[in-house]
mmCIF file of C-alpha atoms and ligand atoms in Angstrom:
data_model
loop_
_atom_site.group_PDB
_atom_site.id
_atom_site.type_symbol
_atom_site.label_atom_id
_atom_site.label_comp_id
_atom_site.label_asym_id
_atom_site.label_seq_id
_atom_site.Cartn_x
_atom_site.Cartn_y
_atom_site.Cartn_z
ATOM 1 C CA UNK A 1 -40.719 -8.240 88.067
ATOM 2 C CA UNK A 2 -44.264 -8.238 87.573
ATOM 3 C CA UNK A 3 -44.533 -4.853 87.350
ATOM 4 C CA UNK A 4 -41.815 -4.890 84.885
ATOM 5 C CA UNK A 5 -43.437 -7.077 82.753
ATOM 6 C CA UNK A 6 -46.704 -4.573 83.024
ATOM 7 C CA UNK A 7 -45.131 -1.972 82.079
ATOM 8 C CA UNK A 8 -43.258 -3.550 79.116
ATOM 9 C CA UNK A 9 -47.265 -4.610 77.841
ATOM 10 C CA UNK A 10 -48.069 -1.154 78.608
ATOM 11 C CA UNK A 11 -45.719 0.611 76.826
ATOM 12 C CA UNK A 12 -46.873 -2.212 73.469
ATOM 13 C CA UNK A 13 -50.274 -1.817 73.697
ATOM 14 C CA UNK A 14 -49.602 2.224 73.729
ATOM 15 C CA UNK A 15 -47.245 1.899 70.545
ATOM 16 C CA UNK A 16 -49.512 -0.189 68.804
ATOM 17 C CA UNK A 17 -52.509 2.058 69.455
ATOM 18 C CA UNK A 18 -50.216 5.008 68.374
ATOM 19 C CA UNK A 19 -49.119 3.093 65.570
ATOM 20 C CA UNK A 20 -52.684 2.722 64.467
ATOM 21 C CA UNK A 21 -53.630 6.369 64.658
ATOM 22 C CA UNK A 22 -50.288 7.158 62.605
ATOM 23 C CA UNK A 23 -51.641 4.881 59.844
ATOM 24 C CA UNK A 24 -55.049 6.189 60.075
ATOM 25 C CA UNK A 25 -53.403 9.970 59.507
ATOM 26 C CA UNK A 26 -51.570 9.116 57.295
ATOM 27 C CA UNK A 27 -54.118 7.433 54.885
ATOM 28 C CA UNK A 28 -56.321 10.030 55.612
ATOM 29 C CA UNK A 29 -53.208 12.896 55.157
ATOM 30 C CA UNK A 30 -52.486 10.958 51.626
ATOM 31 C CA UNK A 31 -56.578 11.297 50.600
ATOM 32 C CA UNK A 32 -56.208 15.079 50.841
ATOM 33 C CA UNK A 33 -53.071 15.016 49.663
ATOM 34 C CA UNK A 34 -54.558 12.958 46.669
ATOM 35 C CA UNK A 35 -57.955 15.293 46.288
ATOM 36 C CA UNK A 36 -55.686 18.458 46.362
ATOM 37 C CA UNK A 37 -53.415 17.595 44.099
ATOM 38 C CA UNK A 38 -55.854 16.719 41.653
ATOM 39 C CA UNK A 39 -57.610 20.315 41.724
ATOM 40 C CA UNK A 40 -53.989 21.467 41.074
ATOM 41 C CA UNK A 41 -54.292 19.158 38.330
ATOM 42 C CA UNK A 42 -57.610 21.708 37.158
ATOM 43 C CA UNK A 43 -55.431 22.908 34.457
ATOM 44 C CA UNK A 44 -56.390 25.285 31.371
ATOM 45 C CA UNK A 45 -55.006 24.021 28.090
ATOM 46 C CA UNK A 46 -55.423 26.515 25.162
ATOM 47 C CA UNK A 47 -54.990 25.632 21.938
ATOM 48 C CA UNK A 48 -55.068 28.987 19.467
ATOM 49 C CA UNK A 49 -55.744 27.834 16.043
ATOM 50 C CA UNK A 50 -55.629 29.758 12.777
ATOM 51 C CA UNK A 51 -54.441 30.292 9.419
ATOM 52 C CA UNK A 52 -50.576 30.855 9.376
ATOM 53 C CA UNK A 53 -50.243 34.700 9.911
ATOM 54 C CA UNK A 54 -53.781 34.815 11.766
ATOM 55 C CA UNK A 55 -51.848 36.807 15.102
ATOM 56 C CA UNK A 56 -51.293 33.435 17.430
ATOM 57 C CA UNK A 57 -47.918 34.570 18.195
ATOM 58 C CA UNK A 58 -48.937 38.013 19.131
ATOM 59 C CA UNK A 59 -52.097 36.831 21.099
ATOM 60 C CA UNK A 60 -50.185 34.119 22.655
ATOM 61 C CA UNK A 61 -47.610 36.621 24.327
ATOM 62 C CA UNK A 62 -50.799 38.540 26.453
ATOM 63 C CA UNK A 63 -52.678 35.094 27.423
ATOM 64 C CA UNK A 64 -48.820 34.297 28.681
ATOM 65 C CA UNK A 65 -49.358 37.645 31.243
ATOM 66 C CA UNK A 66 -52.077 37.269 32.111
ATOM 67 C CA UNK A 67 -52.982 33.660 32.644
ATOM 68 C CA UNK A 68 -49.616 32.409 33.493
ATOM 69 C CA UNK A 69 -49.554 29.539 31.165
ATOM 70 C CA UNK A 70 -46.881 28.092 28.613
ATOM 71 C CA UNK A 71 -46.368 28.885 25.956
ATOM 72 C CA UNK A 72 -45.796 26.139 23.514
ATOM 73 C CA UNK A 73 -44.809 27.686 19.589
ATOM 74 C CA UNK A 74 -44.161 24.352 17.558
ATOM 75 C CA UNK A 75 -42.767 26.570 15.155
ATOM 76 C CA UNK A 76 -40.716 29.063 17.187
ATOM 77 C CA UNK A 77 -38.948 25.487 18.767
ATOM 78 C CA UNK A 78 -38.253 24.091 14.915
ATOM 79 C CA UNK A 79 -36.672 27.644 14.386
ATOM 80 C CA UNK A 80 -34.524 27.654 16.998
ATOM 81 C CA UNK A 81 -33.408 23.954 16.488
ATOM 82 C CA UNK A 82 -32.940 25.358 12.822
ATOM 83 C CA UNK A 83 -30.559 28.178 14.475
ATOM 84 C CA UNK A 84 -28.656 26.044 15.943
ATOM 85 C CA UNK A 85 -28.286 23.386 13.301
ATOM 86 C CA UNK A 86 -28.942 20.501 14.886
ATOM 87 C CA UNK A 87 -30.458 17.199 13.537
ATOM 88 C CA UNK A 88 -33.868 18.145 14.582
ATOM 89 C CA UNK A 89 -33.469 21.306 12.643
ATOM 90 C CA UNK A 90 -31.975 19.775 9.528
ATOM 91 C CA UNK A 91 -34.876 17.791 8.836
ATOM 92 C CA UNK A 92 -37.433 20.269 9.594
ATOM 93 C CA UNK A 93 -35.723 22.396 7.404
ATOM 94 C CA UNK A 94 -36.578 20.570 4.344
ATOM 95 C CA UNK A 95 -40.314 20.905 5.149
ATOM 96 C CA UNK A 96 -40.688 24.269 5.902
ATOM 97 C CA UNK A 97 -38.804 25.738 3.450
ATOM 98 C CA UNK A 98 -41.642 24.206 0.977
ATOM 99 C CA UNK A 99 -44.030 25.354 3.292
ATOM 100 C CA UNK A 100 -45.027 21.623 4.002
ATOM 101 C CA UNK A 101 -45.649 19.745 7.179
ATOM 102 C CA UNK A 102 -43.029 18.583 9.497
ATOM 103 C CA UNK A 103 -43.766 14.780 10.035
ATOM 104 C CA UNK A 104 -45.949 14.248 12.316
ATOM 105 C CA UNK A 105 -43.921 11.463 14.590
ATOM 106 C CA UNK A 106 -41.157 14.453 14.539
ATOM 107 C CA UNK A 107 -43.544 17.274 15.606
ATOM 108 C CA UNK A 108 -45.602 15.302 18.248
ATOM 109 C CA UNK A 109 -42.300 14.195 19.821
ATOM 110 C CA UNK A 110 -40.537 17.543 19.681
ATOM 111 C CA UNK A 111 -44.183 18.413 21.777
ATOM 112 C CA UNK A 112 -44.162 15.712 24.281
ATOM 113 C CA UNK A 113 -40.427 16.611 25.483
ATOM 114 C CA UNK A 114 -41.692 20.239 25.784
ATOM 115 C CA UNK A 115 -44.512 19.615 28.208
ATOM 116 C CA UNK A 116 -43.090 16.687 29.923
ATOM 117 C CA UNK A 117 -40.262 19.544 30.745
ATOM 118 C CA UNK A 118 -42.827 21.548 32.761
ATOM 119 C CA UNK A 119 -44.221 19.056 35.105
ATOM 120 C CA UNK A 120 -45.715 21.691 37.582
ATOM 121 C CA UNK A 121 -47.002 24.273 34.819
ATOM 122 C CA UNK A 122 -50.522 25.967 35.670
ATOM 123 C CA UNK A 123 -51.648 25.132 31.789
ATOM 124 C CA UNK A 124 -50.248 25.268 28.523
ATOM 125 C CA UNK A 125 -51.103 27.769 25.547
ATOM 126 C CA UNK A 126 -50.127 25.715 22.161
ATOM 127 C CA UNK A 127 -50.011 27.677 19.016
ATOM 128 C CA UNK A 128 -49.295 25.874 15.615
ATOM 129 C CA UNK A 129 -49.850 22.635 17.698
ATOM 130 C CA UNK A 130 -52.062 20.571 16.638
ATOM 131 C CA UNK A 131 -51.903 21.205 12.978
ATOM 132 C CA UNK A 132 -53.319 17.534 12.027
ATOM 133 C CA UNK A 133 -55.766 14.979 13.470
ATOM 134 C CA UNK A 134 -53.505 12.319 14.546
ATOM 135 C CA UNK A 135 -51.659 15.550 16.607
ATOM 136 C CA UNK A 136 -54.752 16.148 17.953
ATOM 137 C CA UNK A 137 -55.281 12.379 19.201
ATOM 138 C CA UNK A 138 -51.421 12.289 20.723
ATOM 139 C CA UNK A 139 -52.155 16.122 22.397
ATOM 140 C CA UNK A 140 -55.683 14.390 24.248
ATOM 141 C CA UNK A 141 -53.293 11.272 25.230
ATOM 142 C CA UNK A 142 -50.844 13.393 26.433
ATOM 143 C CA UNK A 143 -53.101 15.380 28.538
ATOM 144 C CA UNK A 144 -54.814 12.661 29.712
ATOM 145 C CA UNK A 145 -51.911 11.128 31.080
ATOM 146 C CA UNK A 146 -51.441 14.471 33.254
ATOM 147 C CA UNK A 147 -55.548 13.358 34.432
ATOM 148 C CA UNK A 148 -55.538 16.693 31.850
ATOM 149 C CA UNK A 149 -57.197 17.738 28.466
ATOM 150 C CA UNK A 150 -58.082 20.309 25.975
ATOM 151 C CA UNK A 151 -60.087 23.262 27.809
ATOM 152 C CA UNK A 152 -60.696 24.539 23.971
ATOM 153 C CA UNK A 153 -59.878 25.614 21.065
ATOM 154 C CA UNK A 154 -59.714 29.245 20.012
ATOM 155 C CA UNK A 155 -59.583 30.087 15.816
ATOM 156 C CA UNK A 156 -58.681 33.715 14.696
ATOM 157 C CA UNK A 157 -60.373 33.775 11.487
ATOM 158 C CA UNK A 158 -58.518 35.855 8.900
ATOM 159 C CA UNK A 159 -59.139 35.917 5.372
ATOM 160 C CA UNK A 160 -56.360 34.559 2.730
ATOM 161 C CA UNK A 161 -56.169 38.248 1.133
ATOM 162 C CA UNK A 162 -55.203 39.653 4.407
ATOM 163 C CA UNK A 163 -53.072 36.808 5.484
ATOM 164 C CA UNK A 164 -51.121 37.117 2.411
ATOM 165 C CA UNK A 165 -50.432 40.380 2.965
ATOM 166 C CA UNK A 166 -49.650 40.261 6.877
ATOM 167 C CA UNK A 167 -47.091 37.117 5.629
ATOM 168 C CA UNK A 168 -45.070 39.080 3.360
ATOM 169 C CA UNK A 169 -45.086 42.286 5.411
ATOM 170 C CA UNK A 170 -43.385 39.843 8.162
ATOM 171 C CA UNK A 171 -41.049 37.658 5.784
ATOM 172 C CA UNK A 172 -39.927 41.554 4.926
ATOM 173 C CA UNK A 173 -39.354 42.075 8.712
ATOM 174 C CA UNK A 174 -38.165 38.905 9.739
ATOM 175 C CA UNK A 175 -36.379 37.425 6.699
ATOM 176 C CA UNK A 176 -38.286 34.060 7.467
ATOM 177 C CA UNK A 177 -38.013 32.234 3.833
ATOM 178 C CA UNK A 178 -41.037 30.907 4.299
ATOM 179 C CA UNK A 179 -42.413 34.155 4.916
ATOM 180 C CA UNK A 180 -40.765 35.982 1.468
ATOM 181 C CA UNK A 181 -42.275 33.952 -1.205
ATOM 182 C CA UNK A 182 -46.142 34.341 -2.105
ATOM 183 C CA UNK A 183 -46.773 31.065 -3.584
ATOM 184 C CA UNK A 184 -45.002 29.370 -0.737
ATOM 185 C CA UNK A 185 -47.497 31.579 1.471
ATOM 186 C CA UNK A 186 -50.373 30.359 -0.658
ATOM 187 C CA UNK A 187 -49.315 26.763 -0.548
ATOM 188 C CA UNK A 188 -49.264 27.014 3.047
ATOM 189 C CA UNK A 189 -52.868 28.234 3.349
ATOM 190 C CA UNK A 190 -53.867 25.143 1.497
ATOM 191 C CA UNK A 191 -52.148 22.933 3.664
ATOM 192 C CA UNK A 192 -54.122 24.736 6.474
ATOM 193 C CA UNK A 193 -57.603 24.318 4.538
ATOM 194 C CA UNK A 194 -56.705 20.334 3.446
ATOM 195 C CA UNK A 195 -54.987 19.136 6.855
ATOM 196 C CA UNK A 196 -55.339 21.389 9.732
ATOM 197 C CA UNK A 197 -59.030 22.436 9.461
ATOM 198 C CA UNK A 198 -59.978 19.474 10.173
ATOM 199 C CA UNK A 199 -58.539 19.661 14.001
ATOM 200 C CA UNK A 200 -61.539 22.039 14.379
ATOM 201 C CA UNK A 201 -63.603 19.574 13.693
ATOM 202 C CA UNK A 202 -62.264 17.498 15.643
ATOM 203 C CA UNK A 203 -62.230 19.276 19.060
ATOM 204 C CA UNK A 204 -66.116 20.943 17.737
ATOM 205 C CA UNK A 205 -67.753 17.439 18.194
ATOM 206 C CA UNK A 206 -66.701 17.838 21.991
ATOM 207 C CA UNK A 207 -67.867 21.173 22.213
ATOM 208 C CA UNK A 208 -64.600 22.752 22.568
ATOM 209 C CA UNK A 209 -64.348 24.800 19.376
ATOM 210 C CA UNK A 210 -65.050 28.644 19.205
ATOM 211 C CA UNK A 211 -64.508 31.111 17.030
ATOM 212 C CA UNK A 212 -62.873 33.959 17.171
ATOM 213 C CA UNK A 213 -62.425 37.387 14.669
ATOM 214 C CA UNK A 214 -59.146 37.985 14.357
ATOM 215 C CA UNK A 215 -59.156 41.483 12.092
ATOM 216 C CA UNK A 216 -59.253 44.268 14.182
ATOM 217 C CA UNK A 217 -56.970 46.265 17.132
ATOM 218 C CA UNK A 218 -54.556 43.789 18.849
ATOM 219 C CA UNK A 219 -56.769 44.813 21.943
ATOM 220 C CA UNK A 220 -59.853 43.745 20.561
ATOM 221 C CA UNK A 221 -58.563 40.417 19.190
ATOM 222 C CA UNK A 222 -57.121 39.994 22.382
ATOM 223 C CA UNK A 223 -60.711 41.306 24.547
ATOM 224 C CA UNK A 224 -62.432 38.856 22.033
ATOM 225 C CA UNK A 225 -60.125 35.327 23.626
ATOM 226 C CA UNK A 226 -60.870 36.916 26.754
ATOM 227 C CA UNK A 227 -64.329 36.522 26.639
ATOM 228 C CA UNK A 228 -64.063 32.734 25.622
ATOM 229 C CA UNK A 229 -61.055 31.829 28.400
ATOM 230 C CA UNK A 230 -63.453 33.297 30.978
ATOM 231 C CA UNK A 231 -65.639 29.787 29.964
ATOM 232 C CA UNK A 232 -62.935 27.929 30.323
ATOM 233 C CA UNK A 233 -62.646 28.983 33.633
ATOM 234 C CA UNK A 234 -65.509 28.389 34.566
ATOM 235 C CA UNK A 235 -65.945 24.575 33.764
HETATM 236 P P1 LIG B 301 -47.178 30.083 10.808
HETATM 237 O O1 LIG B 301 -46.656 31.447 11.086
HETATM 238 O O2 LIG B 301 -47.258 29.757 9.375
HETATM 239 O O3 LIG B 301 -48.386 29.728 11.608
HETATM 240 P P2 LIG B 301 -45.320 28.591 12.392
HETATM 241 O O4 LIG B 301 -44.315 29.611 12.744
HETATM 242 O O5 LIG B 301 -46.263 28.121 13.439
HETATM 243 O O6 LIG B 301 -46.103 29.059 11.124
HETATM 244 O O7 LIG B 301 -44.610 27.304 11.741
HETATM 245 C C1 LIG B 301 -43.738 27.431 10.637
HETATM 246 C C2 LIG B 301 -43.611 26.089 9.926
HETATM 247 O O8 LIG B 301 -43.171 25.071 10.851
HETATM 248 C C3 LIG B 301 -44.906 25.537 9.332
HETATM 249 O O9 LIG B 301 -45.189 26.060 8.051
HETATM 250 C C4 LIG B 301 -44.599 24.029 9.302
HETATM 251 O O10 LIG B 301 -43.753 23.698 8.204
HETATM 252 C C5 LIG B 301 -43.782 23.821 10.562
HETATM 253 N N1 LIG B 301 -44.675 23.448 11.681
HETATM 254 C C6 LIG B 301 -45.000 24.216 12.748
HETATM 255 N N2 LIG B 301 -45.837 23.564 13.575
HETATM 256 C C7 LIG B 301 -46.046 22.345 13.004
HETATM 257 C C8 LIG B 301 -46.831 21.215 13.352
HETATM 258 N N3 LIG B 301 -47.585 21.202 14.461
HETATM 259 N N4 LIG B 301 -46.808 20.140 12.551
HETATM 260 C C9 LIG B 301 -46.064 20.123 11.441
HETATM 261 N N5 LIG B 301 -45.311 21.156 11.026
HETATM 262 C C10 LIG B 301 -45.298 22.263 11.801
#
């Protein structure tokens, strides 16, 4: 009986001494767990910037090889929500075709479904995202909410003569509307000067703007963004 009774407290006092090293392990499995998955979190955020027609597209598409981010084309995902008509599309229509803005409650929330849909993506490249401050505010929010943000900001600079001439060369290719008409081109460009400069700004007073020539080879544009990602990477 006795020895019953033994072994019963035994057997307790070896459970609860097991079941004190299983919680130990497992707080300690969850604080690696934790401090892992927050280097995971080390992501590199890209934002090319640029005149419309400046290469981002084309740039975008090696930085997509070779960095195995996504990419994020605010105005490749109003095109295809264009193509297929829906309500989206319809009222972005009306914008672009003037060469205007989409709203930017409509844009930023076209953008937040996009990266919410890639929870375990490496980074993100966005191109023609942000194009205005209060983007750039809801991008950082965003980001943050990942324990994210910005690495930087990358502008081709192109000049409007060349632009002009890259745009129309394209509408020719593409058939884009907003592509075919020079004064909608030009109108665009001013948008870019009034409401989207300013985003450099913004990201420049936290060091995170840079520069970039974008007339040259496709290779050297693209050696050029190298050089800058390679800080990135390094922070
Ligand atoms: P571009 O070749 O001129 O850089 P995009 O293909 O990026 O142009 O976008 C085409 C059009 O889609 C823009 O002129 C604008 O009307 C709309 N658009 C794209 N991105 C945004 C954005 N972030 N905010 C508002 N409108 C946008």
């Amino acid at each position: 009986m006795d020895k019953n009774i033994r072994g019963t407290l035994s057997f307790y006092r070896f459970l609860k001494s097991d079941l004190l090293i299983f919680a130990v392990a497992y707080q300690a499995a969850r604080s690696i767990g934790k401090f892992a998955f927050n280097i995971n979190l080390k992501m590199i955020n890209i934002i090319l910037f640029g005149p419309p027609g400046s290469g981002k597209g084309t740039q975008a598409a090696f930085l997509i090889e070779k960095y195995h981010l996504i990419h994020i084309s605010t105005g490749d995902l109003f095109r295809y929500e264009m193509g297929n008509d829906t309500p989206l599309g319809r009222e972005a229509k009306s914008y672009i075709a003037k060469g205007e803005l989409v709203p930017d409650s409509v844009t930023i929330g076209m953008l937040r479904n996009k990266v919410e849909a890639h929870p375990d993506a490496k980074g993100f490249i966005f191109d023609g995202f942000p194009r205005t401050i209060p983007q750039a505010v809801a991008l950082d929010q965003l980001l943050a909410e990942k324990n994210a943000a910005v690495s930087g900001l990358i502008a081709l600079e192109v000049d409007d003569a060349e632009i002009v001439q890259r745009i129309l060369l394209r509408g020719q290719q593409s058939g884009r509307p907003d592509d075919s008409n020079e004064s909608i081109i030009r109108f665009r460009l001013e948008v870019y000067k009034n409401e989207t400069a300013p985003v450099f700004d913004y990201y420049a007073q936290k060091n995170k703007s840079h520069n970039v020539n974008g007339v040259g080879s496709i290779d050297e544009i693209t050696a050029r963004l190298s050089d800058v990602i390679l800080k990135f990477e390094k922070e």
